[in-house]
Amino acid sequence: MHAWPAPGIPSLPGEGLPLRLHDTATDEVRPTSPGPEARIYVCGITPYDATHMGHAATYVTFDLVQRVWIDAGHDVHYVQNVTDIDDPLLARALETGDDWEALAERETHLFREDMEALSVLPPRHYIGAVESIPAVLRYIEKLRAAGSIYSVDGDLYFRVHADERFGAIAGLDEARMLEIFAERGGDPDRPGKEHPLDCLVWQLERPGEPSWESPFGKGRPGWHIECTAISLDHLGSPLDVQGGGSDLAFPHHEMGASEAHVATGSWPYARHYTHAAMVRLDGEKMSKSRGNLVFVSRLRAAGVDPAAIRLAILAHHYRADWDWTDDGLAAAEARLAAWRAAVDAPAAAPADVVLAEVRARLADDLDAPGALAAVDRWAEATRLRGGAAGHEDASAGALVRDAVDALLGVRL
């Protein structure tokens, strides 16, 4: 599977700052500590519907991580998956009468277009669940060799408590884990399981569903093992950052990390588990199940500048839930117009300070609203200068244009 084209990143003077980032497992903002190569895995979409604003906010968040690392001199190795075989995809295909493969390819293509429009840096490896099945089978065999796999009517389950640290990422008690597991694709009440939280790694073929040959019988992979296999094969462990939306902390990241710990015999799977908050519409979490979605592609088709969409996202800190509103989009469009006018002005305010402020704010747990405020102050100072003689600085506007492009991903 291929990703989308990479946008160019302007070179900036000097070097960026080390990134401090929130870690869900410790509930602390801590320094990231990558080597020359910074390794990040971000969970991708299940392609049964178009890219909504919740998706966009998540991928813009981890795009900022990449940009801060690149500015600090790291070579970023970014991997993302596509869950192109799973129950929700098959259910949508049955509901609409689509071929499941055609549906997955169509929505994945639209996702690529949306990411390109939003200037999101692409992953180095963009891997579908289907193409990862050979890797999944190898890691299931590793888990079986470690004694952590058992069968329920031919389906294979992972004993999550084979990892003594299970539960340490999301920090939930068992009652809450059971509640969320049932809500997010788990099967805690299935008869025959050794523990309600044990998770499926290989599902035997069901009538009318796609399946693949394996040493364990024809079937298809479970959700969590897919990401574990892809990330370990392409990045190894420990990852510098495991990322995704906050709804992935449990069960997906918790269970995937435990699979990795048992399969490799090493800890940690990731040094940081970082999660982007939820985007709401009218006070409700934006989700496919609720049908209250704002789609990036529809906004683009209506003529909304993708840079304004990105600015509307960046106006909110990634760890705070927020509401998508028409007023928020209008404010982003006004901000974009003001910035564009400022970088083209003949008498710009000095730009060195704004570059330093944007770097400092982003390095401090991706404080995008603070970075935007720094550019706002510069744009207002430039506006107030007007065409005053003696204040011309032809390079200032160009430097801010490059800084906003390189660090915030906003093309002016």
Coordinates of C-alpha atoms in Angstrom, one line a residue:
M1 CA 0.0 0.0 0.0
H2 CA 1.3 3.5 -0.8
A3 CA 1.0 6.7 1.1
W4 CA 0.4 10.2 -0.2
P5 CA 3.0 12.6 -1.6
A6 CA 5.2 14.5 0.9
P7 CA 5.0 18.2 1.1
G8 CA 8.2 20.1 1.0
I9 CA 9.5 21.5 4.3
P10 CA 11.3 24.8 4.1
S11 CA 14.7 25.1 5.9
L12 CA 14.8 27.3 8.9
P13 CA 17.8 29.1 10.5
G14 CA 19.1 27.5 13.7
E15 CA 17.8 24.3 15.2
G16 CA 14.6 23.4 17.0
L17 CA 14.2 22.4 20.6
P18 CA 13.8 19.0 22.2
L19 CA 10.2 17.9 22.3
R20 CA 8.4 17.4 25.6
L21 CA 5.2 15.4 25.3
H22 CA 2.5 14.0 27.5
D23 CA 2.7 10.3 28.2
T24 CA -0.6 8.6 29.1
A25 CA 1.1 5.8 31.0
T26 CA 2.7 8.2 33.5
D27 CA 0.2 11.1 33.1
E28 CA 3.2 13.4 32.8
V29 CA 4.6 15.7 30.2
R30 CA 8.1 14.3 29.8
P31 CA 11.0 14.8 27.3
T32 CA 11.0 12.5 24.3
S33 CA 14.4 11.0 23.9
P34 CA 14.9 9.8 20.3
G35 CA 18.3 9.0 18.9
P36 CA 19.3 10.3 15.5
E37 CA 16.3 8.4 14.1
A38 CA 13.0 9.2 15.9
R39 CA 10.5 6.3 15.6
I40 CA 6.7 6.8 15.7
Y41 CA 3.8 4.6 15.1
V42 CA 0.3 6.1 14.7
C43 CA -2.7 3.9 14.3
G44 CA -4.6 4.5 11.0
I45 CA -8.1 4.4 9.8
T46 CA -10.6 1.6 9.3
P47 CA -11.6 2.7 5.8
Y48 CA -15.4 2.3 5.7
D49 CA -16.2 6.1 5.6
A50 CA -14.5 9.3 4.7
T51 CA -12.0 11.3 6.8
H52 CA -13.9 13.2 9.5
M53 CA -12.7 16.0 11.7
G54 CA -11.8 13.6 14.5
H55 CA -9.4 11.7 12.2
A56 CA -8.0 15.0 10.9
A57 CA -7.3 16.3 14.4
T58 CA -5.4 13.2 15.3
Y59 CA -3.2 13.1 12.3
V60 CA -2.5 16.8 12.4
T61 CA -1.4 16.3 16.1
F62 CA 1.2 13.6 15.2
D63 CA 2.2 15.6 12.1
L64 CA 3.3 18.3 14.6
V65 CA 5.4 15.7 16.4
Q66 CA 7.2 14.9 13.2
R67 CA 7.8 18.5 12.4
V68 CA 9.2 19.4 15.8
W69 CA 11.5 16.4 15.6
I70 CA 12.6 17.2 12.1
D71 CA 13.3 20.8 13.1
A72 CA 15.4 19.5 16.0
G73 CA 17.6 17.5 13.6
H74 CA 16.1 14.0 13.8
D75 CA 15.4 11.6 10.9
V76 CA 11.8 10.6 11.5
H77 CA 10.7 7.1 10.8
Y78 CA 6.9 7.1 10.8
V79 CA 4.7 4.1 10.3
Q80 CA 1.0 4.0 10.0
N81 CA -1.5 1.1 9.3
V82 CA -4.8 0.8 7.5
T83 CA -7.2 -1.7 9.0
D84 CA -8.5 -2.8 5.6
I85 CA -10.2 -5.9 7.0
D86 CA -12.3 -5.7 10.2
D87 CA -15.9 -6.2 11.4
P88 CA -17.0 -2.5 10.9
L89 CA -15.7 -2.6 7.3
L90 CA -17.5 -5.8 6.5
A91 CA -20.7 -4.6 8.1
R92 CA -20.7 -1.4 6.1
A93 CA -20.0 -3.3 2.9
L94 CA -23.0 -5.6 3.6
E95 CA -25.2 -2.6 4.5
T96 CA -24.3 -0.7 1.3
G97 CA -24.0 -3.6 -1.1
D98 CA -20.3 -2.7 -1.8
D99 CA -17.5 -5.1 -2.4
W100 CA -15.5 -4.8 0.8
E101 CA -12.2 -4.5 -1.0
A102 CA -13.6 -1.8 -3.3
L103 CA -15.0 0.1 -0.3
A104 CA -11.7 -0.1 1.5
E105 CA -9.7 1.1 -1.5
R106 CA -12.1 4.0 -2.2
E107 CA -12.1 5.3 1.3
T108 CA -8.3 4.9 1.7
H109 CA -7.8 6.8 -1.5
L110 CA -10.0 9.6 -0.2
F111 CA -8.1 9.6 3.1
R112 CA -4.8 10.0 1.2
E113 CA -6.3 13.0 -0.7
D114 CA -7.4 14.6 2.6
M115 CA -4.0 14.1 4.2
E116 CA -2.2 15.6 1.2
A117 CA -4.6 18.6 1.2
L118 CA -3.9 19.2 4.9
S119 CA -0.1 19.1 4.4
V120 CA 0.2 16.1 6.7
L121 CA 3.6 14.4 6.3
P122 CA 3.2 10.9 5.0
P123 CA 4.4 7.8 6.8
R124 CA 7.6 6.1 5.5
H125 CA 5.6 2.8 5.6
Y126 CA 1.9 2.7 5.1
I127 CA 0.7 -0.8 5.7
G128 CA -2.6 -2.5 5.2
A129 CA -3.9 -5.2 7.6
V130 CA -4.3 -7.6 4.7
E131 CA -0.7 -7.3 3.5
S132 CA 0.5 -7.6 7.2
I133 CA -1.1 -11.1 7.6
P134 CA 2.2 -13.0 7.2
A135 CA 3.7 -10.8 9.9
V136 CA 0.7 -11.3 12.1
L137 CA 1.0 -15.1 11.8
R138 CA 4.7 -14.9 12.8
Y139 CA 3.9 -12.9 16.0
I140 CA 1.0 -15.2 16.9
E141 CA 3.5 -18.1 16.7
K142 CA 5.8 -16.2 19.0
L143 CA 3.0 -15.7 21.5
R144 CA 2.0 -19.3 21.3
A145 CA 5.6 -20.3 21.9
A146 CA 5.5 -18.1 25.0
G147 CA 2.5 -20.0 26.3
S148 CA 0.1 -17.1 26.0
I149 CA -2.3 -18.3 23.3
Y150 CA -5.3 -20.6 23.7
S151 CA -8.3 -21.6 21.6
V152 CA -12.0 -21.0 21.9
D153 CA -13.8 -23.0 19.3
G154 CA -10.8 -22.6 17.0
D155 CA -10.5 -18.9 17.5
L156 CA -7.2 -17.9 19.1
Y157 CA -7.0 -15.6 22.1
F158 CA -4.1 -13.9 23.8
R159 CA -3.8 -14.1 27.6
V160 CA -3.5 -10.4 28.4
H161 CA -2.2 -11.1 31.9
A162 CA 0.7 -13.0 30.5
D163 CA 2.1 -9.5 30.6
E164 CA 2.6 -8.5 34.2
R165 CA 2.3 -4.9 33.3
F166 CA -1.1 -5.2 31.6
G167 CA -3.2 -2.2 32.6
A168 CA -0.3 0.2 33.2
I169 CA -0.9 2.3 30.0
A170 CA -4.5 3.5 30.4
G171 CA -4.5 3.1 34.2
L172 CA -8.1 1.8 34.5
D173 CA -9.5 -0.6 37.0
E174 CA -10.8 -3.9 35.8
A175 CA -14.5 -2.9 36.0
R176 CA -13.9 0.0 33.8
M177 CA -11.7 -2.0 31.4
L178 CA -14.5 -4.6 31.0
E179 CA -17.0 -1.8 30.3
I180 CA -14.9 -0.2 27.6
F181 CA -13.8 -3.5 26.1
A182 CA -17.4 -4.3 25.4
E183 CA -18.0 -0.9 23.9
R184 CA -14.9 -1.0 21.6
G185 CA -15.0 -4.2 19.8
G186 CA -14.2 -6.7 22.5
D187 CA -16.1 -9.8 23.6
P188 CA -15.8 -10.0 27.4
D189 CA -18.9 -12.3 27.7
R190 CA -17.9 -14.9 25.2
P191 CA -18.2 -18.4 26.8
G192 CA -15.0 -20.4 27.0
K193 CA -12.6 -17.5 27.5
E194 CA -10.2 -17.9 30.4
H195 CA -10.5 -14.2 31.3
P196 CA -13.1 -11.7 29.9
L197 CA -10.3 -9.3 28.8
D198 CA -8.3 -11.8 26.8
C199 CA -8.3 -10.6 23.2
L200 CA -8.7 -12.2 19.8
V201 CA -5.7 -12.6 17.6
W202 CA -7.0 -15.0 15.0
Q203 CA -10.6 -15.6 14.0
L204 CA -11.5 -18.7 12.1
E205 CA -13.3 -18.3 8.8
R206 CA -17.0 -17.3 9.1
P207 CA -19.5 -18.0 6.3
G208 CA -19.5 -15.3 3.6
E209 CA -16.5 -13.5 5.0
P210 CA -13.0 -13.2 3.5
S211 CA -10.3 -15.5 5.0
W212 CA -6.7 -16.3 4.5
E213 CA -4.7 -19.6 4.9
S214 CA -2.7 -20.0 8.1
P215 CA -1.2 -22.7 10.3
F216 CA -4.1 -22.0 12.7
G217 CA -6.8 -22.6 10.0
K218 CA -8.3 -20.3 7.5
G219 CA -9.3 -17.0 9.0
R220 CA -8.3 -13.4 9.6
P221 CA -6.4 -11.4 12.2
G222 CA -7.7 -9.7 15.3
W223 CA -7.4 -5.9 15.6
H224 CA -4.7 -5.4 18.1
I225 CA -2.2 -7.9 16.8
E226 CA -2.2 -6.2 13.4
C227 CA -0.7 -3.0 14.7
T228 CA 1.7 -4.9 17.0
A229 CA 3.1 -6.9 14.1
I230 CA 3.4 -3.9 11.7
S231 CA 5.1 -1.7 14.3
L232 CA 7.6 -4.4 15.5
D233 CA 8.4 -5.4 11.9
H234 CA 9.1 -1.9 10.6
L235 CA 10.3 0.0 13.8
G236 CA 11.2 -2.5 16.4
S237 CA 10.9 -1.6 20.1
P238 CA 11.0 0.6 21.9
L239 CA 9.0 3.0 19.9
D240 CA 9.7 6.6 20.8
V241 CA 6.0 7.4 20.5
Q242 CA 2.9 5.3 20.1
G243 CA 0.1 7.6 19.0
G244 CA -3.6 7.7 18.2
G245 CA -6.9 9.1 19.4
S246 CA -7.7 8.9 23.1
D247 CA -10.3 6.2 22.5
L248 CA -7.4 3.9 21.5
A249 CA -5.6 4.0 24.9
F250 CA -7.8 1.1 25.9
P251 CA -8.2 -1.5 24.7
H252 CA -6.1 -1.1 21.5
H253 CA -2.8 0.3 22.8
E254 CA -3.0 -1.5 26.1
M255 CA -3.5 -4.9 24.5
G256 CA -1.1 -4.2 21.6
A257 CA 1.7 -3.3 24.0
S258 CA 1.1 -6.4 26.1
E259 CA 1.3 -8.6 23.0
A260 CA 4.6 -6.9 22.1
H261 CA 6.0 -7.3 25.5
V262 CA 5.3 -11.1 25.5
A263 CA 6.3 -11.7 21.9
T264 CA 9.6 -9.9 22.2
G265 CA 10.4 -10.5 25.9
S266 CA 11.4 -6.9 26.2
W267 CA 9.9 -3.7 27.8
P268 CA 8.9 -1.0 27.0
Y269 CA 7.1 -1.3 23.8
A270 CA 7.0 2.5 23.6
R271 CA 8.6 5.2 25.6
H272 CA 5.6 7.5 25.2
Y273 CA 1.9 6.7 24.7
T274 CA 0.4 9.9 23.4
H275 CA -3.3 10.4 22.7
A276 CA -5.2 13.2 20.9
A277 CA -8.5 14.2 22.4
M278 CA -11.9 13.8 20.8
V279 CA -13.7 16.3 18.5
R280 CA -17.4 16.9 19.2
L281 CA -20.3 18.3 17.2
D282 CA -23.1 19.8 19.3
G283 CA -21.5 18.5 22.5
E284 CA -21.3 14.8 21.3
K285 CA -18.2 13.0 20.3
M286 CA -17.8 13.0 16.6
S287 CA -18.0 9.3 15.5
K288 CA -19.3 7.1 12.7
S289 CA -21.6 5.3 15.0
R290 CA -23.4 8.5 15.9
G291 CA -23.5 9.8 12.4
N292 CA -22.5 13.3 13.5
L293 CA -19.5 13.7 11.2
V294 CA -17.9 16.7 9.5
F295 CA -15.9 15.4 6.6
V296 CA -12.7 17.0 5.4
S297 CA -13.5 16.1 1.8
R298 CA -16.9 17.8 1.9
L299 CA -15.4 21.0 3.3
R300 CA -12.8 20.9 0.5
A301 CA -15.5 20.3 -2.1
A302 CA -17.4 23.3 -0.7
G303 CA -14.4 25.5 -1.4
V304 CA -12.9 25.7 2.2
D305 CA -9.1 26.3 2.1
P306 CA -7.4 23.2 3.7
A307 CA -5.0 25.6 5.4
A308 CA -8.1 27.1 7.2
I309 CA -9.2 23.6 8.2
R310 CA -5.8 22.9 9.6
L311 CA -5.8 26.3 11.5
A312 CA -9.2 25.5 13.0
I313 CA -7.7 22.3 14.4
L314 CA -4.5 23.9 15.6
A315 CA -6.6 26.5 17.6
H316 CA -7.2 23.7 20.2
H317 CA -4.6 21.9 22.3
Y318 CA -4.4 18.3 21.2
R319 CA -5.2 17.0 24.7
A320 CA -8.4 18.9 25.2
D321 CA -11.7 17.8 23.8
W322 CA -13.3 20.5 21.6
D323 CA -16.3 21.3 19.4
W324 CA -16.2 21.8 15.7
T325 CA -18.3 24.9 14.9
D326 CA -18.9 27.2 11.9
D327 CA -17.7 30.1 14.1
G328 CA -14.4 28.3 14.7
L329 CA -13.9 27.7 11.0
A330 CA -14.7 31.4 10.2
A331 CA -12.2 32.5 12.8
A332 CA -9.6 30.2 11.2
E333 CA -10.3 31.7 7.8
A334 CA -10.0 35.2 9.2
R335 CA -6.7 34.3 10.8
L336 CA -5.4 32.8 7.6
A337 CA -6.2 36.0 5.7
A338 CA -4.5 38.1 8.3
W339 CA -1.4 36.0 8.2
R340 CA -1.2 36.0 4.4
A341 CA -1.6 39.8 4.4
A342 CA 1.2 40.1 6.9
V343 CA 3.8 38.0 5.1
D344 CA 3.1 39.9 1.9
A345 CA 3.3 43.3 3.6
P346 CA 6.2 45.7 2.6
A347 CA 6.9 46.6 6.2
A348 CA 7.0 43.5 8.3
A349 CA 7.8 43.4 12.0
P350 CA 11.0 41.5 13.0
A351 CA 10.6 37.8 12.7
D352 CA 13.3 36.2 14.8
V353 CA 11.2 36.5 18.0
V354 CA 8.2 34.8 16.4
L355 CA 10.3 31.9 15.1
A356 CA 11.7 31.4 18.6
E357 CA 8.3 31.6 20.2
V358 CA 6.7 29.1 17.8
R359 CA 9.5 26.7 18.4
A360 CA 9.2 27.0 22.1
R361 CA 5.5 26.6 22.2
L362 CA 5.4 23.5 20.0
A363 CA 8.3 21.9 21.9
D364 CA 6.3 22.3 25.1
D365 CA 3.7 19.5 24.6
L366 CA 2.6 20.8 21.2
D367 CA 1.1 24.0 22.4
A368 CA -0.3 24.9 19.0
P369 CA -2.7 27.6 20.4
G370 CA 0.3 29.3 21.9
A371 CA 2.2 29.1 18.6
L372 CA -0.7 30.5 16.7
A373 CA -1.0 33.4 19.2
A374 CA 2.7 34.2 18.6
V375 CA 2.1 34.5 14.9
D376 CA -1.1 36.5 15.6
R377 CA 1.0 39.1 17.6
W378 CA 3.5 39.3 14.8
A379 CA 0.8 39.8 12.1
E380 CA -0.9 42.5 14.2
A381 CA 2.4 44.3 14.7
T382 CA 3.0 44.1 11.0
R383 CA -0.5 45.5 10.3
L384 CA 0.1 48.4 12.6
R385 CA 3.3 49.3 10.8
G386 CA 1.4 49.7 7.6
G387 CA 3.6 51.2 4.9
A388 CA 5.7 53.2 7.3
A389 CA 9.1 54.1 5.7
G390 CA 12.2 52.9 7.4
H391 CA 10.7 49.7 8.7
E392 CA 10.9 47.6 5.6
D393 CA 12.3 44.1 6.2
A394 CA 11.9 42.0 3.0
S395 CA 13.2 38.9 4.8
A396 CA 10.9 39.0 7.8
G397 CA 7.7 38.0 6.0
A398 CA 9.6 35.3 4.1
L399 CA 10.9 33.9 7.4
V400 CA 7.5 33.8 9.0
R401 CA 6.0 32.2 5.9
D402 CA 8.7 29.5 6.1
A403 CA 8.3 29.0 9.8
V404 CA 4.5 28.6 9.6
D405 CA 4.9 26.2 6.8
A406 CA 7.7 24.1 8.3
L407 CA 6.5 24.0 11.9
L408 CA 2.7 24.4 11.7
G409 CA 2.1 22.8 8.3
V410 CA 0.2 25.9 7.1
R411 CA 0.9 27.1 3.6
L412 CA 0.6 30.9 3.3

